[in-house]
mmCIF file of C-alpha atoms in Angstrom:
data_model
loop_
_atom_site.group_PDB
_atom_site.id
_atom_site.type_symbol
_atom_site.label_atom_id
_atom_site.label_comp_id
_atom_site.label_asym_id
_atom_site.label_seq_id
_atom_site.Cartn_x
_atom_site.Cartn_y
_atom_site.Cartn_z
ATOM 1 C CA MET A 1 -6.553 1.009 -24.486
ATOM 2 C CA LYS A 2 -3.301 2.464 -23.198
ATOM 3 C CA ILE A 3 -1.948 1.348 -19.826
ATOM 4 C CA PHE A 4 -1.811 4.829 -18.271
ATOM 5 C CA GLU A 5 -5.488 5.355 -19.047
ATOM 6 C CA ILE A 6 -6.123 2.417 -16.711
ATOM 7 C CA VAL A 7 -3.540 2.815 -13.955
ATOM 8 C CA GLY A 8 -2.781 6.541 -14.018
ATOM 9 C CA SER A 9 0.491 8.334 -14.606
ATOM 10 C CA ASP A 10 1.833 7.902 -11.047
ATOM 11 C CA TYR A 11 1.247 4.148 -10.783
ATOM 12 C CA PHE A 12 4.872 3.093 -11.226
ATOM 13 C CA LYS A 13 6.325 5.636 -8.795
ATOM 14 C CA ALA A 14 5.962 3.069 -6.018
ATOM 15 C CA LEU A 15 8.238 0.731 -7.974
ATOM 16 C CA THR A 16 10.931 3.226 -8.901
ATOM 17 C CA GLY A 17 11.487 5.556 -5.933
ATOM 18 C CA LYS A 18 13.934 5.321 -3.053
ATOM 19 C CA TYR A 19 11.387 3.405 -0.939
ATOM 20 C CA GLN A 20 10.519 0.874 -3.661
ATOM 21 C CA ASN A 21 11.312 -2.155 -1.483
ATOM 22 C CA ILE A 22 9.160 -0.840 1.345
ATOM 23 C CA PHE A 23 6.309 -0.128 -1.079
ATOM 24 C CA MET A 24 6.566 -3.683 -2.420
ATOM 25 C CA ASP A 25 6.544 -5.118 1.112
ATOM 26 C CA CYS A 26 3.483 -3.006 1.993
ATOM 27 C CA LEU A 27 1.694 -4.061 -1.185
ATOM 28 C CA GLY A 28 2.475 -7.694 -0.413
ATOM 29 C CA ILE A 29 0.989 -7.337 3.055
ATOM 30 C CA ILE A 30 -2.137 -5.656 1.678
ATOM 31 C CA TYR A 31 -2.509 -8.192 -1.124
ATOM 32 C CA ASN A 32 -2.170 -11.175 1.224
ATOM 33 C CA SER A 33 -4.758 -9.658 3.568
ATOM 34 C CA TYR A 34 -7.045 -8.783 0.683
ATOM 35 C CA ARG A 35 -7.010 -12.209 -0.931
ATOM 36 C CA THR A 36 -7.886 -13.977 2.335
ATOM 37 C CA GLU A 37 -10.918 -11.784 3.023
ATOM 38 C CA LEU A 38 -14.231 -13.292 2.041
ATOM 39 C CA SER A 39 -15.941 -9.929 1.929
ATOM 40 C CA TYR A 40 -15.395 -7.021 -0.404
ATOM 41 C CA GLY A 41 -12.331 -5.111 0.791
ATOM 42 C CA VAL A 42 -10.302 -5.130 3.987
ATOM 43 C CA ASP A 43 -10.879 -2.987 7.043
ATOM 44 C CA ARG A 44 -8.549 0.023 6.848
ATOM 45 C CA GLU A 45 -7.622 -0.216 10.524
ATOM 46 C CA SER A 46 -6.630 -3.888 10.087
ATOM 47 C CA ILE A 47 -4.273 -2.887 7.277
ATOM 48 C CA ILE A 48 -2.838 -0.037 9.358
ATOM 49 C CA LEU A 49 -2.133 -2.471 12.212
ATOM 50 C CA LEU A 50 -0.391 -4.920 9.867
ATOM 51 C CA LEU A 51 1.686 -2.168 8.290
ATOM 52 C CA THR A 52 2.509 -0.683 11.704
ATOM 53 C CA ASP A 53 3.777 -4.094 12.797
ATOM 54 C CA TYR A 54 5.862 -4.298 9.621
ATOM 55 C CA PHE A 55 7.462 -0.903 10.291
ATOM 56 C CA GLU A 56 8.136 -1.766 13.934
ATOM 57 C CA LYS A 57 10.053 -4.859 12.817
ATOM 58 C CA ASN A 58 11.747 -3.523 9.690
ATOM 59 C CA SER A 59 12.210 0.234 9.589
ATOM 60 C CA ALA A 60 13.898 2.173 12.353
ATOM 61 C CA ASN A 61 14.857 4.993 9.981
ATOM 62 C CA ASP A 62 12.818 8.157 9.568
ATOM 63 C CA ILE A 63 11.002 8.429 6.248
ATOM 64 C CA GLN A 64 10.550 11.555 4.173
ATOM 65 C CA PHE A 65 9.043 11.127 0.725
ATOM 66 C CA GLU A 66 10.244 14.466 -0.633
ATOM 67 C CA GLU A 67 12.327 17.371 0.630
ATOM 68 C CA GLY A 68 10.202 19.841 2.518
ATOM 69 C CA GLN A 69 7.497 17.289 3.357
ATOM 70 C CA ASP A 70 6.711 15.802 6.746
ATOM 71 C CA VAL A 71 9.162 13.334 8.263
ATOM 72 C CA PHE A 72 7.565 10.096 9.473
ATOM 73 C CA ARG A 73 9.219 8.781 12.624
ATOM 74 C CA ASP A 74 6.849 6.376 14.365
ATOM 75 C CA SER A 75 5.557 3.139 12.854
ATOM 76 C CA ARG A 76 1.877 4.068 12.735
ATOM 77 C CA THR A 77 2.610 7.363 10.990
ATOM 78 C CA LYS A 78 4.762 5.508 8.455
ATOM 79 C CA ALA A 79 1.944 2.989 7.888
ATOM 80 C CA ASN A 80 -0.578 5.776 7.274
ATOM 81 C CA GLY A 81 1.858 7.667 5.042
ATOM 82 C CA PHE A 82 2.609 4.664 2.846
ATOM 83 C CA LEU A 83 -1.065 3.759 2.579
ATOM 84 C CA ARG A 84 -1.900 7.323 1.475
ATOM 85 C CA LYS A 85 0.906 7.207 -1.101
ATOM 86 C CA LEU A 86 -0.325 3.860 -2.439
ATOM 87 C CA LYS A 87 -3.782 5.364 -2.802
ATOM 88 C CA GLY A 88 -2.356 8.401 -4.562
ATOM 89 C CA TYR A 89 -0.380 6.188 -6.939
ATOM 90 C CA GLY A 90 -3.475 4.112 -7.765
ATOM 91 C CA TRP A 91 -2.468 0.820 -6.129
ATOM 92 C CA VAL A 92 -5.318 0.852 -3.586
ATOM 93 C CA GLU A 93 -8.643 2.619 -3.181
ATOM 94 C CA PHE A 94 -10.613 3.608 -0.091
ATOM 95 C CA GLU A 95 -14.321 2.972 0.160
ATOM 96 C CA PHE A 96 -16.317 4.630 2.935
ATOM 97 C CA ASP A 97 -19.725 3.637 4.197
ATOM 98 C CA ASN A 98 -22.293 6.087 5.605
ATOM 99 C CA SER A 99 -20.737 5.998 9.073
ATOM 100 C CA GLY A 100 -17.237 6.818 7.767
ATOM 101 C CA TYR A 101 -15.961 3.269 8.155
ATOM 102 C CA ALA A 102 -13.220 2.694 5.547
ATOM 103 C CA LYS A 103 -12.273 -0.409 3.604
ATOM 104 C CA ILE A 104 -9.183 -0.846 1.474
ATOM 105 C CA LEU A 105 -9.809 -2.131 -2.029
ATOM 106 C CA MET A 106 -7.301 -3.239 -4.628
ATOM 107 C CA PRO A 107 -8.242 -2.346 -8.196
ATOM 108 C CA ASN A 108 -8.156 -5.193 -10.703
ATOM 109 C CA HIS A 109 -4.844 -4.026 -12.175
ATOM 110 C CA SER A 110 -3.203 -4.202 -8.721
ATOM 111 C CA ILE A 111 -4.644 -7.644 -8.012
ATOM 112 C CA PHE A 112 -3.506 -8.869 -11.410
ATOM 113 C CA TYR A 113 0.000 -7.528 -10.818
ATOM 114 C CA HIS A 114 0.335 -9.325 -7.494
ATOM 115 C CA ALA A 115 -1.370 -12.513 -8.597
ATOM 116 C CA SER A 116 0.964 -12.828 -11.562
ATOM 117 C CA THR A 117 4.152 -11.583 -9.920
ATOM 118 C CA TYR A 118 4.052 -12.147 -6.178
ATOM 119 C CA CYS A 119 1.758 -15.095 -5.568
ATOM 120 C CA ASP A 120 3.913 -16.412 -2.738
ATOM 121 C CA TYR A 121 5.043 -13.037 -1.453
ATOM 122 C CA ARG A 122 6.420 -13.192 2.085
ATOM 123 C CA THR A 123 4.866 -11.160 4.875
ATOM 124 C CA GLU A 124 7.324 -11.721 7.701
#
C-alpha cells in the first residue's frame, strides 16, 4: 500500500508550510492530551482551550494561511483555525455524537508518527 493512500495528499503540508513549527506544537499538545485520556478521543473544547492557551503564550502575530483568506488575530480563532487545518490535512478527525458533542481523534498514522518521533514532546 502506498503512503498517500493512507494519509492523503495534504498530510505533509503541516510539516512544510510557513507555520510548520506552530503545527508541530499544536500536534504535540493534541497528542499529549490524547494519550492521557482513558476514553476514546478528547473533548474538542478541551483541545481548543489548550491550543488557545498556547497561542496566548506564544503567538502575538496575526496568522493568515493563504493570501485572500481570513486573518486570525485572537488566540481562540487561531486555535480553531489550526485545528480545522489539521483535520483537513488528515492529522486529526472529528467524531460527533447525536447531540453534536465533538471529540478529537488521532488516526493511527498520526499516533504512530508522534509515538515514534515526539514521545517526550514539550507542551509548555
